CSV table of C-alpha atoms in Angstrom, one decimal:
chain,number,residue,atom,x,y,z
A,1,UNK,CA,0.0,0.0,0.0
A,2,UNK,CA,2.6,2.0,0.7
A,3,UNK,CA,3.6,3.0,-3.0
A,4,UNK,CA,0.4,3.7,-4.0
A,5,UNK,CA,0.2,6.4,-1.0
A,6,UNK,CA,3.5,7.6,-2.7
A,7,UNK,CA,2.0,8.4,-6.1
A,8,UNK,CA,-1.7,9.6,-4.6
A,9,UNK,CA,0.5,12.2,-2.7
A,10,UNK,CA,2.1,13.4,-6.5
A,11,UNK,CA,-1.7,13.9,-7.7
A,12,UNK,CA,-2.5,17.8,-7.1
A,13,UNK,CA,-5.0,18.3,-5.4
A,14,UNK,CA,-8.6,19.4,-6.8
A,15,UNK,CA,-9.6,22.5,-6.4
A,16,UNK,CA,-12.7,24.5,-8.0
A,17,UNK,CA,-10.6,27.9,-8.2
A,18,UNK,CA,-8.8,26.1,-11.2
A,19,UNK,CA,-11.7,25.3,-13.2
A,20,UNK,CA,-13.2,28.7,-12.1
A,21,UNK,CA,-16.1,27.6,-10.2
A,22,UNK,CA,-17.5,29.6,-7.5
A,23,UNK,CA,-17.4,28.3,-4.1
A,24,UNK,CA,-20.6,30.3,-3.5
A,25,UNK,CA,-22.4,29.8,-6.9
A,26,UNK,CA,-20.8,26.5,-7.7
A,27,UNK,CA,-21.4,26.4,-12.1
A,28,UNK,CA,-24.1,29.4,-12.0
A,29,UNK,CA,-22.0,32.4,-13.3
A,30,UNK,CA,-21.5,34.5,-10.0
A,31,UNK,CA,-23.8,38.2,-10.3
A,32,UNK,CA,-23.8,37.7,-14.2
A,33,UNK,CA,-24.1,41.5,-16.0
A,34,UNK,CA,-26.9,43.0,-17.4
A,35,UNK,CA,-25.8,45.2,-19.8
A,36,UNK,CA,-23.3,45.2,-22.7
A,37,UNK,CA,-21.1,48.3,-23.8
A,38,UNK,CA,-23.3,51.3,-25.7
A,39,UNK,CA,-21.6,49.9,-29.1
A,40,UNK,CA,-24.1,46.7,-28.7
A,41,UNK,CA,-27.0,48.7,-28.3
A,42,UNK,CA,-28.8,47.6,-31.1
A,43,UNK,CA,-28.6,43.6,-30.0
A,44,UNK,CA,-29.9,45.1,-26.2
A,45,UNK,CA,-32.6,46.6,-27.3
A,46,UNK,CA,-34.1,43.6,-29.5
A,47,UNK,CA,-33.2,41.3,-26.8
A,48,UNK,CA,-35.0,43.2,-24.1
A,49,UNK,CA,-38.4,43.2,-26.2
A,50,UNK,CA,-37.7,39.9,-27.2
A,51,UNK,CA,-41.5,38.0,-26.3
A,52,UNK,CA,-43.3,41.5,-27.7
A,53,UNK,CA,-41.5,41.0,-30.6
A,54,UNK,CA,-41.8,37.2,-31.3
A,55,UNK,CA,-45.3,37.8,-30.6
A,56,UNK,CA,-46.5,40.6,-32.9
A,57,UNK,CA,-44.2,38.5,-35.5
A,58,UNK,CA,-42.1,41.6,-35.7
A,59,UNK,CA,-38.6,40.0,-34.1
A,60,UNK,CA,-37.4,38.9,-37.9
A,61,UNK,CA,-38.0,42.0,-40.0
A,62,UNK,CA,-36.0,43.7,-36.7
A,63,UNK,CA,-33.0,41.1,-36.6
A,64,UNK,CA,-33.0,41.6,-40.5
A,65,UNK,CA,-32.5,45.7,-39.9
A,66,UNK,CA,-29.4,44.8,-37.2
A,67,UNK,CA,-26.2,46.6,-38.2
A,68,UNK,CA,-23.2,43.8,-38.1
A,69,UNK,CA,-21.8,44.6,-34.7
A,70,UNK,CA,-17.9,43.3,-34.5
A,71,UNK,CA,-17.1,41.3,-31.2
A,72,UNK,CA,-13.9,43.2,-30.7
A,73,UNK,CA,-15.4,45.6,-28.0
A,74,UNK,CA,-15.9,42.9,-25.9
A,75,UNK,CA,-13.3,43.3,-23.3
A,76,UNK,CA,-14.3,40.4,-20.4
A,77,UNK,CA,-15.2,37.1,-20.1
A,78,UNK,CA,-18.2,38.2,-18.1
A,79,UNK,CA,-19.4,40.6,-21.5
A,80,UNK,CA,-18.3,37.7,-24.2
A,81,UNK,CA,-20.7,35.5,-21.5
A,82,UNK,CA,-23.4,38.1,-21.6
A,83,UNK,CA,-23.0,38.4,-26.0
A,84,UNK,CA,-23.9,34.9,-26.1
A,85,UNK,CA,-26.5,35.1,-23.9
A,86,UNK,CA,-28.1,37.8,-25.8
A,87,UNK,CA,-27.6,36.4,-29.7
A,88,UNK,CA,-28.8,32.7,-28.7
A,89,UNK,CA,-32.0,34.5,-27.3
A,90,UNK,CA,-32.3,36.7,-30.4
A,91,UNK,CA,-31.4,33.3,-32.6
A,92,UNK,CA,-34.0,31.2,-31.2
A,93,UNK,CA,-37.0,33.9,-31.2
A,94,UNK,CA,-35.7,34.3,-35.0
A,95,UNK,CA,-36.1,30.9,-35.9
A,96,UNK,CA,-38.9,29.8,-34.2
A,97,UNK,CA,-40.9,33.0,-34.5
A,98,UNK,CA,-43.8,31.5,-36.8
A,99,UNK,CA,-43.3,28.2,-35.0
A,100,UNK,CA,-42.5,25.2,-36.4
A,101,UNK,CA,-43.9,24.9,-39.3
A,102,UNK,CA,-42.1,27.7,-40.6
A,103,UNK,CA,-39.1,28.0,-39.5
A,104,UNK,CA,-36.1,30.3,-40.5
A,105,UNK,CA,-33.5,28.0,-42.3
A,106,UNK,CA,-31.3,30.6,-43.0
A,107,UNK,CA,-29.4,32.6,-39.9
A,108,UNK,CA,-28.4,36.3,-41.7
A,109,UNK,CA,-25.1,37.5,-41.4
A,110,UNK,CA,-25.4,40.1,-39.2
A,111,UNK,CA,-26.4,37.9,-36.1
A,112,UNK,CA,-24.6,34.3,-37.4
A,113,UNK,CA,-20.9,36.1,-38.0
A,114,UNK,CA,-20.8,37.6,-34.0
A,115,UNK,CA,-22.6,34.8,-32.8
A,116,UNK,CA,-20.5,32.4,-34.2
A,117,UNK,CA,-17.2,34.9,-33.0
A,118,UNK,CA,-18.2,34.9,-29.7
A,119,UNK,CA,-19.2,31.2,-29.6
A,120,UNK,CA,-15.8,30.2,-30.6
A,121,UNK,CA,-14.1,32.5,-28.2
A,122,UNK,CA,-16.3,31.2,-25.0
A,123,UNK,CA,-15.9,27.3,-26.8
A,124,UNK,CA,-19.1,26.8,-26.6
A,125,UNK,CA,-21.5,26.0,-29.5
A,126,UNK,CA,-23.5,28.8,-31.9
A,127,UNK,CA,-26.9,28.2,-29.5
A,128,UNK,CA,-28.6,28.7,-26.4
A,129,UNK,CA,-27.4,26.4,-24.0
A,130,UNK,CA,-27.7,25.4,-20.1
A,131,UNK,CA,-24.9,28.1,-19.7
A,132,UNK,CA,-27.1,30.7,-21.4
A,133,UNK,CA,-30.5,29.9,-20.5
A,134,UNK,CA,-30.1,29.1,-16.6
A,135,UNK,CA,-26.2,29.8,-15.7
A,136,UNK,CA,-26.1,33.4,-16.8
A,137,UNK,CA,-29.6,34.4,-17.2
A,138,UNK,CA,-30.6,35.5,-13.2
A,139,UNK,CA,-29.9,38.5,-11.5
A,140,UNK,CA,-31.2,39.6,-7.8
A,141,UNK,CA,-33.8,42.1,-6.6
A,142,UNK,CA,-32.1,42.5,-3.4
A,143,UNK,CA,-28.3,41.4,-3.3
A,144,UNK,CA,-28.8,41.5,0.5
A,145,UNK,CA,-31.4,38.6,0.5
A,146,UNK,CA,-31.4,35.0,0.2
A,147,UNK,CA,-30.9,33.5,-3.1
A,148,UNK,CA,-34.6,32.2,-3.3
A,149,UNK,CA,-37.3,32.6,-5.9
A,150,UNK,CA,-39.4,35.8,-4.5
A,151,UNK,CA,-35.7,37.8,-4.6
A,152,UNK,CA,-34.8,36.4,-8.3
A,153,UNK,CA,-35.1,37.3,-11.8
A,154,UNK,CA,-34.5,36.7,-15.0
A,155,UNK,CA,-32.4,39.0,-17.3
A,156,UNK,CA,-34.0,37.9,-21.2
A,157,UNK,CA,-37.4,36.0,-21.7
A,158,UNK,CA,-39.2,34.5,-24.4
A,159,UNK,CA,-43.4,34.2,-24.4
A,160,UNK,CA,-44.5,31.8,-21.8
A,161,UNK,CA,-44.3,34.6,-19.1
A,162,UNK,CA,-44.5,33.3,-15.5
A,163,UNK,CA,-43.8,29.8,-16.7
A,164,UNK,CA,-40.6,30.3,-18.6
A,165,UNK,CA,-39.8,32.6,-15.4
A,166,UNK,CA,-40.3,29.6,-12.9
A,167,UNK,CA,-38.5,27.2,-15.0
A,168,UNK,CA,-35.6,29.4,-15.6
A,169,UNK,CA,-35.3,30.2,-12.1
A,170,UNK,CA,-35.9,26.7,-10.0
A,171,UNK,CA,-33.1,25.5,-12.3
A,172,UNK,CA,-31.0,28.4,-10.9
A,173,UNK,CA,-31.9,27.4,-7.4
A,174,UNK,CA,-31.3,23.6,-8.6
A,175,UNK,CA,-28.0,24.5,-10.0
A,176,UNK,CA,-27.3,26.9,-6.5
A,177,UNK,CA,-28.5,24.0,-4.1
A,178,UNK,CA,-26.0,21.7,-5.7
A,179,UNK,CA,-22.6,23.8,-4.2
A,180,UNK,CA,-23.0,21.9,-1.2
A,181,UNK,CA,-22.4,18.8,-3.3
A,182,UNK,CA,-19.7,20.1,-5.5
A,183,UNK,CA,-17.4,21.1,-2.5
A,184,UNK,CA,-18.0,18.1,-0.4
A,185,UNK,CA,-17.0,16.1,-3.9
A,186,UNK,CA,-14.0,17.9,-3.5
A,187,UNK,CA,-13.2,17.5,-0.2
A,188,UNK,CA,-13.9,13.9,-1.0
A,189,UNK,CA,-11.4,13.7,-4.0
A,190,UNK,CA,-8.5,15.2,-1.7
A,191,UNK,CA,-9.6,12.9,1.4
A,192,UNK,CA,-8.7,10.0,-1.1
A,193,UNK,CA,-5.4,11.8,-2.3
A,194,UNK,CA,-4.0,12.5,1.0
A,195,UNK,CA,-6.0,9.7,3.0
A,196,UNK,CA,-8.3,10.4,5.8
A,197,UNK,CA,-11.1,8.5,6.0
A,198,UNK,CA,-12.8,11.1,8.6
A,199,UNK,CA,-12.7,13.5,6.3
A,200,UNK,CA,-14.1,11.6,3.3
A,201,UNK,CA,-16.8,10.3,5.6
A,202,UNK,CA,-17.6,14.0,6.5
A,203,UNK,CA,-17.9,14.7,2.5
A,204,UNK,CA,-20.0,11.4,1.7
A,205,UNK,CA,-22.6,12.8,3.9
A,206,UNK,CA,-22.4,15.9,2.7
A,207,UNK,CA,-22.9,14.8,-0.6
A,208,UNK,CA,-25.6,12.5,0.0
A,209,UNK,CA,-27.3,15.5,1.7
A,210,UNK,CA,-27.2,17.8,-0.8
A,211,UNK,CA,-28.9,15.3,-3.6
A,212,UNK,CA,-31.7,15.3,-1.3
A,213,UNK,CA,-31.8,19.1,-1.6
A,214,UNK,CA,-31.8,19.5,-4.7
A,215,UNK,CA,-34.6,16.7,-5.1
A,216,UNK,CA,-36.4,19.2,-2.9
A,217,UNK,CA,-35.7,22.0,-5.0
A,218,UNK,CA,-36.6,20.7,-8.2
A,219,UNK,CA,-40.1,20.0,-6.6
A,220,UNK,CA,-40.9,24.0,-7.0
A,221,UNK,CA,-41.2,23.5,-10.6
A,222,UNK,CA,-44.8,22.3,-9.7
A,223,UNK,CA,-45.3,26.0,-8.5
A,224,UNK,CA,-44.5,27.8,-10.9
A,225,UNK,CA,-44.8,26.2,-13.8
A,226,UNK,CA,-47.4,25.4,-15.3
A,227,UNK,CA,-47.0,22.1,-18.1
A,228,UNK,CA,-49.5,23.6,-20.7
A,229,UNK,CA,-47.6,26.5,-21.0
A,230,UNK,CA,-44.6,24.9,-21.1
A,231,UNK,CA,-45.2,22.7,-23.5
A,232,UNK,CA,-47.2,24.8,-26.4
A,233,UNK,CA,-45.2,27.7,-25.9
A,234,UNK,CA,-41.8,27.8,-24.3
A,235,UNK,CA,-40.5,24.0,-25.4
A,236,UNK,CA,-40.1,25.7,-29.2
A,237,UNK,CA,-37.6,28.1,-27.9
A,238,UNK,CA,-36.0,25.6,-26.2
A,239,UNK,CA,-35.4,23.4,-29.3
A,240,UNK,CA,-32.3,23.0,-31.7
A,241,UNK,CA,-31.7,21.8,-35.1
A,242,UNK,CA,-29.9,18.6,-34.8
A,243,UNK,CA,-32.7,15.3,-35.8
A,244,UNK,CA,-34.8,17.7,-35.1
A,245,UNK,CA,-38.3,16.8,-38.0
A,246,UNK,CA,-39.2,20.8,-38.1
A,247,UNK,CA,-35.4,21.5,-39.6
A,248,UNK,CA,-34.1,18.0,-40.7
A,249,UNK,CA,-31.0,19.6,-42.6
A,250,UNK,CA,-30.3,22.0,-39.8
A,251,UNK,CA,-29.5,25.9,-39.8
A,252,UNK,CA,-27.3,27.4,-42.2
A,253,UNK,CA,-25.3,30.2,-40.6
A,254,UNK,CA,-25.1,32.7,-43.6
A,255,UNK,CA,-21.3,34.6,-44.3
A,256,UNK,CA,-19.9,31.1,-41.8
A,257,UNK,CA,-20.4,28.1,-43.7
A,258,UNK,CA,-22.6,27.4,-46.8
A,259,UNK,CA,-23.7,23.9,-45.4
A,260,UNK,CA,-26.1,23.9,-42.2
A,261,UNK,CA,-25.0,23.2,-39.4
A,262,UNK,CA,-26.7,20.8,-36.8
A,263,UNK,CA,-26.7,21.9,-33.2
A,264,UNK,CA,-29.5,20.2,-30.0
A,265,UNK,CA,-31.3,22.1,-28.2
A,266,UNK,CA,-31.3,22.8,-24.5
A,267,UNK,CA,-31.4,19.9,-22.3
A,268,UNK,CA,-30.8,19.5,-18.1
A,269,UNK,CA,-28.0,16.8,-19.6
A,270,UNK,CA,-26.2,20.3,-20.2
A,271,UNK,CA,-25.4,20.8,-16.6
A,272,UNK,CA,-22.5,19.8,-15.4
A,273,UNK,CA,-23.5,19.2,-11.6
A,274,UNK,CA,-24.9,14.9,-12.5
A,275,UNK,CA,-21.9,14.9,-14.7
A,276,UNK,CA,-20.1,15.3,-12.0
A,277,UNK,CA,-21.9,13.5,-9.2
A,278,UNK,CA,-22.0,10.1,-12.0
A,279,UNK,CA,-17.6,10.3,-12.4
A,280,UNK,CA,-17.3,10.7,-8.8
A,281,UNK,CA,-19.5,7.6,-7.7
A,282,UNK,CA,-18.7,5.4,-10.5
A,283,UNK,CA,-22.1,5.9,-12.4
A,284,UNK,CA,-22.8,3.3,-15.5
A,285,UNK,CA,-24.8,4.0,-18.3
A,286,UNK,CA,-26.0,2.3,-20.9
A,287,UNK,CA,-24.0,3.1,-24.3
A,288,UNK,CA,-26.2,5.1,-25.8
A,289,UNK,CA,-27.1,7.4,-22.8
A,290,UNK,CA,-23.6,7.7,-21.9
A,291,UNK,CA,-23.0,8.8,-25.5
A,292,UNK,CA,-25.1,10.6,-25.8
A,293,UNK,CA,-24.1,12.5,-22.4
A,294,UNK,CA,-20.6,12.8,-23.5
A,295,UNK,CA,-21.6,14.6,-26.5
A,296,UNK,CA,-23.9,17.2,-24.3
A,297,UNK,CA,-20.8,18.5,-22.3
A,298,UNK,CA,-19.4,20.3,-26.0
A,299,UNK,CA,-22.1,22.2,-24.8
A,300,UNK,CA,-20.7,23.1,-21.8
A,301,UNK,CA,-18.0,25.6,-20.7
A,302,UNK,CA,-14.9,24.2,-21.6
A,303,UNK,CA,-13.3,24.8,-18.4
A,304,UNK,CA,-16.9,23.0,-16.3
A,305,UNK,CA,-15.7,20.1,-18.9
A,306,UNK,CA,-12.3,20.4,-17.9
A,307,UNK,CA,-13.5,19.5,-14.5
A,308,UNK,CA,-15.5,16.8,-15.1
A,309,UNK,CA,-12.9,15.2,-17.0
A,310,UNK,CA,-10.6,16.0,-13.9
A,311,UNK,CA,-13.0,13.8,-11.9
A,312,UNK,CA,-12.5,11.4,-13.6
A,313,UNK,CA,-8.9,11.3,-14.0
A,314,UNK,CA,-8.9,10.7,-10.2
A,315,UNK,CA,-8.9,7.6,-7.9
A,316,UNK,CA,-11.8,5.7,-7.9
A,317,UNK,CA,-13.7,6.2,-5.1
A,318,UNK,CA,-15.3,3.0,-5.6
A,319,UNK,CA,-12.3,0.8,-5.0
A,320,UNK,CA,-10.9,2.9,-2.7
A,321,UNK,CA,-13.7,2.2,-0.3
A,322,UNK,CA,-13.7,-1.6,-0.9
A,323,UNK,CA,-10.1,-2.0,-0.4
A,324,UNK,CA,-10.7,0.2,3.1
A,325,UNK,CA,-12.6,-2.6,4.5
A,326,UNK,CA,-14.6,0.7,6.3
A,327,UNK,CA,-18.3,-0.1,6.4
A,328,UNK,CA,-19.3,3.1,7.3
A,329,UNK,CA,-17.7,4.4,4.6
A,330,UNK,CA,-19.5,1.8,2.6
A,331,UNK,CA,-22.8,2.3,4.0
A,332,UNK,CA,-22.0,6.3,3.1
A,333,UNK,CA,-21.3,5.6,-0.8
A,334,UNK,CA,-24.8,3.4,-0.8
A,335,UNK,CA,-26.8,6.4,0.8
A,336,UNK,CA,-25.4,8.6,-1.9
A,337,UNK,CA,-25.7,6.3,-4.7
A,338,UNK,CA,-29.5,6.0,-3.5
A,339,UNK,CA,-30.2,9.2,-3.4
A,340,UNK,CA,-29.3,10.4,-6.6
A,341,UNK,CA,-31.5,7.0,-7.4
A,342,UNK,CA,-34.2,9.0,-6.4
A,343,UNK,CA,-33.5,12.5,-7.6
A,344,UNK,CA,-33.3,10.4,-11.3
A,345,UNK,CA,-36.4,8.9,-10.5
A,346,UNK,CA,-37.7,12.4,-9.4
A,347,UNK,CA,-36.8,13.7,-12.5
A,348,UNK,CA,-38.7,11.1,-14.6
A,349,UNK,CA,-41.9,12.1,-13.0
A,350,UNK,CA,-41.0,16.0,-13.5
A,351,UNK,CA,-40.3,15.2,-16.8
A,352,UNK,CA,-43.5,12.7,-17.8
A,353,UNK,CA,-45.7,15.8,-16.3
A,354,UNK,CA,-44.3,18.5,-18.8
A,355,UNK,CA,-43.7,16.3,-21.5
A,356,UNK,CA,-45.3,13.0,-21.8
A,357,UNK,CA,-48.7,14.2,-20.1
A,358,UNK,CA,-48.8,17.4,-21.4
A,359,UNK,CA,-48.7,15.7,-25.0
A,360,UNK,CA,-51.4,13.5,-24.2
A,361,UNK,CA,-53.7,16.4,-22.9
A,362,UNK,CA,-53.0,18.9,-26.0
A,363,UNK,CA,-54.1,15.7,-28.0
A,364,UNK,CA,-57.1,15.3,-26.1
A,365,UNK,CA,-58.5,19.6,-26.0
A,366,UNK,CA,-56.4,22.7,-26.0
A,367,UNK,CA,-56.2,25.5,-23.5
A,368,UNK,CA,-57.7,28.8,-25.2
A,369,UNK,CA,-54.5,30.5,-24.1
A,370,UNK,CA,-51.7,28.6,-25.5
A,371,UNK,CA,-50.9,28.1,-29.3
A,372,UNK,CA,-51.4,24.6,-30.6
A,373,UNK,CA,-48.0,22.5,-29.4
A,374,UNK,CA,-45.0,22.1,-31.7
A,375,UNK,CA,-46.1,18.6,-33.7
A,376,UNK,CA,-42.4,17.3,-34.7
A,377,UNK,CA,-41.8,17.7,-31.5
A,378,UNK,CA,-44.8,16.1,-29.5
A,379,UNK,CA,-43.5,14.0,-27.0
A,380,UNK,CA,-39.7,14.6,-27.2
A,381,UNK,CA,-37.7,16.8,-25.3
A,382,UNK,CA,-35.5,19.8,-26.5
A,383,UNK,CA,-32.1,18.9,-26.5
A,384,UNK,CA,-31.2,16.7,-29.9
A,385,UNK,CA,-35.1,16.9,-30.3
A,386,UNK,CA,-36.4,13.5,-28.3
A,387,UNK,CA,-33.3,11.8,-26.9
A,388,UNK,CA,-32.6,15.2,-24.0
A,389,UNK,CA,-34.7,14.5,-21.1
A,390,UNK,CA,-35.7,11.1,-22.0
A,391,UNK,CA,-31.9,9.5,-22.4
A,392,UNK,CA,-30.9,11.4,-19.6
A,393,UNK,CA,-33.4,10.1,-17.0
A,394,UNK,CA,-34.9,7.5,-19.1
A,395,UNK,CA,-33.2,4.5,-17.4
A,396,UNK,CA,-35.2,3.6,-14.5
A,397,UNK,CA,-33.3,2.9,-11.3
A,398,UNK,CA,-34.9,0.5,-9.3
A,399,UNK,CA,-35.1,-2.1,-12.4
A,400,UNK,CA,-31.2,-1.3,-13.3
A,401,UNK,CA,-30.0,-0.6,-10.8
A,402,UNK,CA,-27.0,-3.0,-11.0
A,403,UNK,CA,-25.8,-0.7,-13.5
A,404,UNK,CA,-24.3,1.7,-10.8
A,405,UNK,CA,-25.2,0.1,-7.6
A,406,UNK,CA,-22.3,-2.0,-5.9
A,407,UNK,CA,-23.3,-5.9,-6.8
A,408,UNK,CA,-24.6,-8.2,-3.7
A,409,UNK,CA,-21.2,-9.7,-3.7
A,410,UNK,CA,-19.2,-6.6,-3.5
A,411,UNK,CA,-20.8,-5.3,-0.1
A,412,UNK,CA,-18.0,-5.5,2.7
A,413,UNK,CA,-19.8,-6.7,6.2
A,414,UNK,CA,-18.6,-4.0,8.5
């Protein structure tokens, strides 16, 4: 044992100040801004009537007006992070203004060649992504209150009012709840790296803790969301162009490429906090869920990536807690493995409600104040049109569990 301690002790340690993750905020961009320099006027002030203008059907003949803005006036990360929040807004309501049936195939140069800039500056792909829609899109009331709902906001919106609102913001407070987590999975890392089993005790129930929490959390989407809405009118917004029925050859970003260009929508796969919880406790998936999962983080920030990949990289925590012959620490792993069990299996029925049900009812009659629901898209969720939500939480727990549970055989009698 002794030489292995030798080359744990090599291993830096983890840290979320290299990866730049906040120890307050965890993956949520800390205060994001809310307004760009005066040369970018013209993108602010079609991106702060954005549901108006989607509405009256006016966004288009608007975006088609915009001057082409260079991105060299961009000076921080926190503007270039802002930029691309503000042109995937402005590129969805383009696209999807007249809904799917007809939808814009062809991006115009003067929002596809800065979009496209600042997307390849940030690393992150030419559309609106978990980092856009949830990570930098919230701002405070009151900086001296609590991060909850009542004191939050978001900065751009599409139509779906309240809804989109609620969703938007109990995925911030999902995304907030989960720093617990994300530090005591560091602490965790390092208690393997330089051993102490106290100490990755200590972060095992901290973790398993914080999964519950967020279960919790996500539970508000009941509140304030409401599934019809969600479904007929926000879901569009939400959806890309990559084996997607309404745009089966993709989105051709004119003065970039003359081929389109094939790009999923948003998904929750996008966020890097289950990415991270699954490398850390040894998660299995199936091959095509876990492909599919590995091709959502290109649509992460590369440096949340860069973390999970870091994770990985790392002792497994697995076998180091079988070859400790600890059963507490055992009996630890299995509470957290079991709760993010449940927070899948949570998600499922979050999911069947505002997908899967909502179908079945806009089938059956339709609300008299929601637009008729996106048909391509009946039934499948927004990220790579169909295989998001479902691939992600799809696999049900209790019946495969084996997949990332330890076997019978590999439990250690304390």
């Amino acid at each position: 044992m002794e030489p292995q301690s030798q080359n744990l002790k090599t291993i830096p340690l983890l840290s979320l100040g290299r990866f730049h993750i906040s120890e307050e905020y965890g993956f949520l961009l800390p205060n994001p801004l809310k307004e760009l320099p005066d040369h970018y006027r013209p993108w602010m002030e079609i991106a702060n009537k954005l549901p108006h203008l989607i509405e009256s059907h006016q966004l288009q003949a608007q975006v088609d007006k915009m001057p082409l803005l260079t991105c060299q006036f961009l000076q921080s990360y926190r503007e270039q992070r802002l930029a691309h929040l503000v042109l995937s807004f402005i590129t969805m309501g383009y696209v999807w203004q007249k809904g799917e049936t007809q939808p814009k195939e062809v991006l115009p140069r003067n929002l596809a060649l800065p979009f496209v800039e600042v997307s390849r500056n940030l690393g992150i792909p030419p559309i609106l992504v978990h980092a856009d829609l949830v990570l930098t899109n919230w701002t405070t009331r009151d900086p001296e209150r609590p991060l909850e709902i009542r004191n939050l906001d978001v900065i751009f919106s599409f139509p779906g009012e309240e809804s989109l609102r609620g969703f938007i913001l109990v995925t911030v407070l999902v995304e907030k709840a989960a720093v617990p987590g994300i530090k005591a999975l560091v602490q965790a890392v390092n208690a393997i790296l330089q051993p102490s089993q106290n100490s990755l005790l200590q972060a095992l129930q901290r973790l398993r803790l914080c999964i519950q929490d967020i279960t919790r959390t996500l539970g508000q989407m009941h509140d304030y969301v409401d599934p019809d809405i969600f479904y007929a009118v926000i879901r569009i917004f939400l959806s890309g162009w990559k084996d997607n029925p309404a745009m089966p050859v993709g989105l051709i970003y004119e003065g970039v490429s003359p081929e389109p260009l094939k790009y999923s929508g948003g998904s929750a796969a996008q966020s890097t906090v289950l990415h991270a919880f699954d490398e850390f406790l040894g998660i299995c998936h199936s091959k095509e869920s876990a492909d599919f999962l590995h091709r959502m983080r290109e649509y992460m920030p590369p440096s949340h990536k860069a973390f999970i990949e870091e994770i990985h990289s790392t002792p497994s925590l697995r076998d180091h807690i079988l070859s400790s012959g600890n059963g507490q620490l055992l009996t630890a792993y299995n509470q957290c493995v079991e709760a993010l069990a449940e927070l899948r299996s949570y998600h499922i029925t979050v999911v069947t409600k505002y997908l899967i049900t909502a179908a079945t009812k806009a089938k059956g009659r339709r609300p008299n104040y929601v637009p008729g629901p996106p048909l391509a898209l009946e039934e499948r969720g927004t990220g790579d049109a169909g295989k998001g939500y479902r691939q992600y939480t799809g696999w049900k727990p209790l019946e495969r569990r084996m997949e990332y549970c330890p076997q019978k055989s590999d439990y250690i009698d304390s």
